[in-house]
XYZ file of C-alpha atoms in Angstrom:
504
model
C -74.421 1.133 28.025
C -77.100 -0.576 25.945
C -76.269 -3.872 27.649
C -76.777 -2.279 31.037
C -80.064 -0.799 29.808
C -81.474 -4.214 28.921
C -80.157 -5.703 32.150
C -81.984 -2.996 34.116
C -85.196 -3.668 32.189
C -84.968 -7.372 32.965
C -84.398 -6.619 36.630
C -87.399 -4.294 36.642
C -89.563 -7.042 35.194
C -88.285 -9.558 37.722
C -88.848 -7.082 40.523
C -92.506 -6.784 39.538
C -92.812 -10.561 39.847
C -91.073 -10.405 43.240
C -93.642 -7.898 44.502
C -96.579 -10.025 43.355
C -95.129 -13.122 45.018
C -94.316 -11.144 48.157
C -97.931 -10.024 48.476
C -99.053 -13.666 48.409
C -96.127 -15.051 50.404
C -98.349 -16.847 52.891
C -99.287 -19.333 50.184
C -95.722 -19.970 49.091
C -93.049 -22.137 50.684
C -90.621 -20.254 52.917
C -87.496 -21.302 50.998
C -88.867 -19.660 47.845
C -89.460 -16.481 49.851
C -85.830 -16.606 50.928
C -84.646 -16.828 47.313
C -86.918 -13.966 46.336
C -85.565 -11.824 49.182
C -82.039 -12.487 47.999
C -83.011 -11.611 44.433
C -84.695 -8.403 45.558
C -81.649 -7.401 47.594
C -79.305 -8.037 44.673
C -81.589 -6.035 42.366
C -81.579 -3.054 44.710
C -77.797 -3.256 45.108
C -77.396 -3.397 41.335
C -79.626 -0.359 40.820
C -77.630 1.501 43.488
C -74.434 0.699 41.596
C -75.973 1.907 38.319
C -76.976 5.209 39.936
C -73.492 5.594 41.402
C -71.812 5.015 38.031
C -74.034 7.529 36.204
C -72.102 10.444 37.790
C -75.182 12.473 38.568
C -75.063 15.510 40.803
C -73.907 14.299 44.266
C -77.183 15.502 45.812
C -79.221 13.349 43.451
C -76.922 10.345 43.871
C -77.061 10.483 47.679
C -80.833 11.028 47.655
C -81.414 7.953 45.507
C -79.045 5.799 47.559
C -80.686 6.891 50.823
C -84.189 6.176 49.496
C -83.143 2.777 48.123
C -81.411 1.862 51.349
C -84.153 3.040 53.707
C -87.179 2.014 51.643
C -86.090 -0.715 49.194
C -89.531 -1.474 47.748
C -90.785 2.126 47.549
C -87.359 3.323 46.421
C -87.252 0.716 43.673
C -90.700 1.724 42.408
C -89.701 5.400 42.421
C -86.567 4.569 40.472
C -88.595 2.613 37.915
C -90.979 5.515 37.363
C -88.760 8.560 37.764
C -85.097 7.756 38.031
C -83.678 5.768 35.160
C -80.897 7.770 33.625
C -79.125 5.589 31.068
C -80.845 7.809 29.140
C -81.233 11.006 27.256
C -77.848 11.131 25.509
C -78.829 8.171 23.335
C -82.592 8.632 23.373
C -82.564 12.207 22.109
C -79.272 12.424 20.235
C -81.052 12.434 16.875
C -83.437 15.156 18.003
C -80.681 17.406 19.339
C -78.669 17.327 16.127
C -81.828 17.991 14.106
C -82.529 21.046 16.268
C -78.965 22.265 15.808
C -79.103 21.771 12.045
C -82.367 23.684 11.774
C -80.927 26.569 13.793
C -77.787 26.825 11.695
C -79.888 26.776 8.553
C -82.078 29.600 9.829
C -79.405 32.016 11.063
C -79.378 33.905 7.779
C -82.982 34.894 8.447
C -82.003 36.768 11.618
C -83.927 39.979 11.948
C -82.195 43.247 11.429
C -82.942 45.842 14.030
C -81.682 46.928 17.386
C -79.071 44.430 18.496
C -77.721 44.229 22.053
C -74.306 45.819 22.302
C -71.483 45.115 24.681
C -72.528 48.117 26.800
C -76.162 46.995 26.983
C -77.450 46.166 30.467
C -78.154 42.568 29.485
C -76.019 42.106 26.366
C -74.130 39.105 27.739
C -77.329 37.479 28.943
C -78.983 37.832 25.535
C -75.936 36.409 23.793
C -75.944 33.476 26.213
C -79.625 32.855 25.478
C -78.957 32.843 21.750
C -76.050 30.422 22.092
C -77.784 28.006 24.457
C -81.212 28.099 22.874
C -80.253 27.828 19.200
C -82.754 30.582 18.348
C -82.355 34.185 17.305
C -83.579 37.293 19.093
C -86.377 39.085 17.269
C -86.984 42.839 17.514
C -90.053 42.921 15.300
C -92.438 40.640 17.172
C -95.634 41.915 18.728
C -96.574 40.290 22.044
C -99.622 40.455 24.283
C -99.958 39.088 27.803
C -103.148 37.069 28.303
C -104.253 37.004 31.935
C -106.117 33.862 33.034
C -108.148 31.308 31.134
C -111.026 33.338 29.718
C -108.845 35.960 28.054
C -106.454 33.276 26.831
C -108.982 30.908 25.301
C -111.094 33.717 23.840
C -107.986 34.849 21.958
C -107.052 31.282 20.985
C -110.522 30.441 19.650
C -110.672 33.682 17.650
C -107.242 32.998 16.147
C -108.111 29.377 15.322
C -111.271 30.458 13.495
C -109.246 32.908 11.401
C -106.742 30.254 10.196
C -106.360 30.052 6.422
C -103.469 27.656 5.793
C -102.438 25.538 8.790
C -102.790 25.076 12.548
C -100.203 23.369 14.752
C -100.999 22.496 18.376
C -98.738 20.910 20.989
C -100.014 20.322 24.534
C -99.178 18.438 27.707
C -102.797 18.013 28.876
C -105.882 17.819 26.672
C -109.265 17.096 28.276
C -112.410 15.679 26.723
C -114.579 18.228 28.533
C -116.554 21.300 27.507
C -113.503 23.350 26.493
C -111.766 20.369 24.896
C -114.842 19.588 22.805
C -115.176 23.227 21.759
C -111.560 23.358 20.576
C -112.030 20.025 18.785
C -115.159 21.278 17.020
C -113.343 24.408 15.831
C -110.468 22.295 14.491
C -112.848 19.947 12.688
C -114.657 22.902 11.110
C -111.346 24.360 9.920
C -110.276 20.954 8.585
C -113.486 20.850 6.543
C -112.455 24.205 5.063
C -109.141 22.733 3.905
C -106.868 24.011 6.692
C -104.005 21.596 7.420
C -104.011 20.685 11.133
C -101.457 18.786 13.197
C -102.047 18.025 16.883
C -99.312 16.703 19.203
C -100.256 15.749 22.774
C -98.251 14.159 25.572
C -99.237 10.541 26.171
C -98.816 10.699 29.963
C -100.188 14.201 30.565
C -103.253 13.354 28.460
C -103.668 9.784 29.680
C -107.366 10.398 30.368
C -108.037 11.551 26.810
C -110.357 8.900 25.318
C -109.412 7.255 22.038
C -112.793 8.331 20.642
C -111.702 11.974 20.920
C -108.589 11.239 18.879
C -110.389 9.048 16.356
C -112.952 11.740 15.662
C -110.268 14.284 14.825
C -108.409 11.810 12.651
C -111.606 10.991 10.792
C -111.728 14.581 9.546
C -108.096 14.563 8.414
C -106.524 16.120 11.528
C -103.139 14.493 12.052
C -103.036 13.586 15.744
C -99.952 12.087 17.396
C -99.126 11.127 20.987
C -95.698 12.257 22.202
C -93.660 9.574 23.996
C -96.316 6.842 24.016
C -96.060 4.579 27.052
C -97.391 1.049 26.726
C -95.720 -0.622 29.717
C -94.454 2.065 32.127
C -92.188 -0.273 34.103
C -90.281 -1.262 30.975
C -90.477 1.990 29.024
C -87.462 4.246 29.336
C -89.336 7.284 27.982
C -91.857 7.388 30.809
C -89.892 10.003 32.742
C -89.295 12.433 29.865
C -92.514 14.283 29.148
C -93.492 17.002 26.684
C -94.715 19.802 28.951
C -94.922 22.356 26.121
C -98.061 24.329 25.241
C -97.739 25.698 21.723
C -100.152 26.903 19.064
C -98.978 28.199 15.684
C -101.499 29.541 13.170
C -100.430 30.206 9.575
C -96.866 30.703 10.789
C -97.729 34.223 11.930
C -99.766 33.970 15.166
C -98.537 31.928 18.112
C -99.417 31.155 21.724
C -97.278 29.868 24.588
C -97.685 29.785 28.362
C -98.985 27.829 31.312
C -102.529 26.908 30.249
C -103.415 23.439 28.981
C -106.749 22.567 27.346
C -109.301 21.737 30.032
C -112.186 23.198 31.997
C -110.149 23.542 35.197
C -108.055 26.224 33.458
C -111.244 28.278 33.218
C -111.864 27.837 36.936
C -114.702 25.328 36.443
C -113.276 22.620 38.722
C -114.803 23.228 42.153
C -112.118 21.181 43.892
C -109.464 23.587 42.574
C -111.376 26.848 42.330
C -110.151 29.942 40.500
C -107.167 29.188 38.264
C -104.651 32.048 38.113
C -102.428 31.671 35.060
C -100.611 33.614 32.362
C -100.256 33.036 28.626
C -98.611 34.967 25.804
C -99.745 35.704 22.259
C -97.098 36.477 19.633
C -97.474 37.928 16.148
C -94.747 38.232 13.574
C -91.201 37.032 13.320
C -90.875 35.424 16.748
C -93.582 32.891 15.876
C -91.082 31.303 13.510
C -89.172 29.915 16.511
C -92.353 28.306 17.867
C -92.969 26.843 14.426
C -89.478 25.350 14.295
C -89.901 23.793 17.753
C -93.165 22.177 16.690
C -91.696 20.933 13.392
C -88.767 19.350 15.208
C -90.982 17.702 17.843
C -93.286 16.387 15.124
C -90.382 14.978 13.144
C -88.968 13.293 16.261
C -92.244 11.430 16.817
C -93.229 10.689 13.208
C -90.015 10.768 11.125
C -91.962 13.063 8.817
C -90.383 16.453 8.101
C -92.200 19.418 6.615
C -89.341 21.895 7.054
C -90.264 23.840 3.921
C -90.793 27.445 2.918
C -94.543 26.875 3.042
C -94.283 26.757 6.826
C -91.296 29.030 7.424
C -91.920 31.998 5.152
C -93.636 34.754 7.070
C -96.295 37.190 6.078
C -94.953 40.703 5.705
C -93.676 41.657 9.144
C -94.197 45.220 10.414
C -91.076 47.325 10.704
C -91.948 48.644 14.145
C -89.577 47.703 16.937
C -91.386 46.093 19.880
C -88.373 45.206 22.024
C -86.531 41.905 22.082
C -88.327 38.554 21.987
C -86.625 35.167 22.052
C -88.330 31.789 22.211
C -86.216 29.071 23.813
C -86.839 25.333 24.015
C -85.397 23.320 26.868
C -85.400 19.590 27.409
C -83.465 16.364 27.900
C -82.453 16.449 24.220
C -80.204 19.464 24.800
C -76.594 19.277 25.917
C -77.239 22.218 28.273
C -79.924 22.848 30.901
C -81.064 25.752 28.750
C -83.899 27.313 30.711
C -82.303 26.742 34.109
C -79.060 28.318 32.907
C -80.947 31.340 31.568
C -82.849 31.655 34.854
C -79.535 31.582 36.710
C -78.082 34.256 34.428
C -81.182 36.433 34.833
C -80.893 36.276 38.627
C -77.179 37.046 38.657
C -77.634 39.884 36.117
C -80.282 41.641 38.199
C -79.502 45.105 39.538
C -82.702 45.954 41.402
C -85.412 43.287 41.404
C -86.011 39.564 40.805
C -89.694 38.622 40.938
C -90.673 34.982 40.459
C -94.012 33.207 40.220
C -94.059 29.421 40.139
C -96.685 26.864 41.207
C -93.951 24.324 41.972
C -90.770 25.567 43.616
C -88.068 22.886 43.911
C -84.824 24.705 43.035
C -81.499 22.997 42.522
C -78.417 24.220 44.384
C -77.444 26.706 41.650
C -80.775 28.538 41.606
C -81.171 28.289 45.393
C -77.755 29.870 45.981
C -78.299 32.540 43.317
C -81.551 33.662 44.954
C -79.999 33.854 48.408
C -76.938 35.755 47.189
C -79.095 38.208 45.246
C -81.243 38.913 48.316
C -78.208 39.267 50.570
C -76.799 41.740 48.036
C -79.765 44.036 48.566
C -81.762 43.061 45.476
C -85.538 42.912 45.930
C -86.177 39.175 45.497
C -89.794 37.996 45.680
C -91.334 34.562 45.265
C -95.045 34.027 44.570
C -96.394 30.510 45.158
C -99.839 28.972 45.740
C -101.266 28.612 49.235
C -103.700 25.939 48.015
C -101.521 23.348 46.272
C -102.539 20.567 43.924
C -99.645 18.408 45.147
C -99.038 18.094 48.886
C -95.579 16.550 48.598
C -94.342 19.277 46.244
C -95.950 21.955 48.433
C -94.197 20.784 51.581
C -90.917 20.146 49.771
C -91.078 23.763 48.581
C -91.670 25.047 52.109
C -88.524 23.313 53.320
C -86.531 25.863 51.292
C -88.304 28.880 52.751
C -86.412 29.365 56.054
C -83.046 29.947 54.362
C -84.614 32.168 51.724
C -86.463 34.247 54.329
C -83.314 34.614 56.424
C -81.459 35.848 53.326
C -84.119 38.504 52.751
C -86.270 36.881 50.058
C -89.914 37.944 50.371
C -92.291 34.986 49.907
C -95.991 35.339 49.147
C -98.693 32.652 49.084
C -101.519 33.352 46.624
C -104.861 32.831 48.372
C -107.516 33.437 45.672
C -107.382 29.957 44.127
C -104.554 28.047 42.494
C -101.624 30.115 41.192
C -100.141 28.431 38.098
C -98.242 31.294 36.408
C -94.624 30.602 35.483
C -92.803 33.922 35.434
C -89.553 35.647 36.188
C -89.259 39.431 35.958
C -85.900 41.184 36.388
C -85.559 44.932 37.003
C -88.935 45.525 35.371
C -87.218 45.265 31.977
C -86.547 41.588 31.331
C -89.016 38.739 31.748
C -89.555 35.055 31.088
C -92.986 33.523 30.519
C -93.730 29.992 29.391
C -94.209 26.415 30.492
C -91.192 25.865 32.734
C -91.666 25.622 36.484
C -88.942 26.464 38.966
C -88.272 22.810 39.725
C -85.980 19.879 38.942
C -88.380 18.248 36.504
C -88.681 21.322 34.306
C -84.940 21.953 34.477
C -83.757 18.452 33.585
C -86.523 16.082 32.455
C -89.407 17.825 30.710
C -89.526 19.331 27.252
C -90.334 22.998 27.934
C -90.596 26.264 26.018
C -90.299 29.828 27.316
C -90.490 33.251 25.723
C -87.923 35.754 26.987
C -88.942 39.393 26.683
C -86.624 42.401 26.747
C -87.950 45.966 27.136
C -91.380 45.181 25.672
C -94.754 46.560 26.721
C -95.625 43.014 27.747
C -93.013 43.180 30.522
C -94.819 46.211 31.935
C -98.092 44.244 31.885
C -96.440 41.336 33.703
C -95.168 43.732 36.378
C -98.661 45.202 36.811
C -100.270 41.752 37.080
C -97.605 40.553 39.526
C -98.220 43.495 41.866
C -101.955 42.823 41.659
C -101.362 39.178 42.606
C -99.399 40.252 45.676
C -102.427 42.189 46.924
C -104.416 38.934 47.191
C -101.510 36.992 48.728
C -100.234 36.454 52.255
C -96.618 37.338 52.917
C -94.688 34.846 55.016
C -92.495 36.157 57.816
C -89.570 34.284 59.331
C -90.796 34.815 62.907
C -94.195 33.201 62.358
C -93.031 30.644 59.819
C -90.543 29.212 62.310
C -93.430 28.462 64.689
C -94.846 25.659 62.558
C -95.115 22.317 64.343
C -92.410 19.680 64.616
C -94.455 17.228 62.566
C -94.887 19.827 59.825
C -91.114 20.325 59.680
C -90.591 16.589 59.670
C -92.932 16.137 56.706
C -91.213 19.010 54.883
C -87.835 17.369 55.405
C -89.103 14.013 54.163
C -90.664 15.687 51.137
C -87.435 17.538 50.429
C -85.608 14.234 50.392
C -87.656 13.434 47.287
C -87.036 16.853 45.718
C -84.343 15.675 43.244
C -87.015 13.481 41.654
C -89.963 15.951 41.746
């Protein structure tokens, strides 16, 4: 497969030359244009054959072949940026086995407490989560739901200032704006006090982050590393696999995870976006250890430097109170299973009364799509909360192409109208919930590195239910009768957008 990989890279490079020559074809002899056309055709045919031989899901295979056949140039560019799949088995093999080794080495530290029994409502689901996610369920972790940017970043800044030993941060987007500078200044001040700080940011998500920002942190001893650096996107096979995680670990005891990146727009300061509705989670105690392990493994993958030692894994004395079950799961292309998607599927199929979902980007695969329809047809109260003011038109209209079938099955769909809704939640029966970085879309399921916290019978689940009901008050419910009246051109654009959904 390595030989095919290099062949594809060469073809991608040649294709770039073909495009440049094509744009200036009027100044080139016609016979050269003919040769280039033949070369372009052969390249597209070869890429089609590669996609066919990769044994992807039939829907993805057909979508790619249709796009390549109908729009050779655009299809080729899309494949370059988003489709190459020769791929994660080799790229992330080392990382997966490291994750597995760490998990096996940490099983002896499993918390004692209330364990799910065979007669528990969700016993099988929790066992599945433990097996797929390579992390243990904690029953002595305190959690607090943080609603929106102000509450979240107030708590984060307070926790950062209280750090005594180390701070670990991992983010998809970091901005050099007012909030970004404030976080940077806090980190520099803590570094001056002798706190060890490591900062991991995604190279594509934070592509606007100036080098000066990074240099300034490094100058004060803050170890700062870009995840999946991309120098030449057309020839870089890591371009499509991004670290979408948002993690903070402070002294191994306090942790944060959720949907908010570091930037002013997450505080509602971007006028083009408006109010930013989001949800984050603060953890204290044993469950933070799982976040720590995820960060350590991601850091080692990028730097080859391991600090998997007791200094970072030993916890402060953990309270004996039982707070309900908490499990932190990492999903990504390095795993042999689609961890978070599989857990979502199991949550939906385990539901007895309600399935409430909030997602800014809703591009389900066939498994999730079918599970939602079957649950609704079975009489379960299935609700979907999405934004009415999207930040991506193609994703927005691709999402709406799924609505008619869902509405006909009895799913209730709400569009949030008070700004941009970015929360990533699933709540089942008011007892079980997921909160984290994973959207309900193909990219989060199969391509991005994600992390979610799964909560079982905690007070935080009750808070999520309360917030969800409040969000519905400021949302418009879609009805099948009125939704079917949208124009022909709107339906056409939705169908075209859906054609791209396997890549979104």
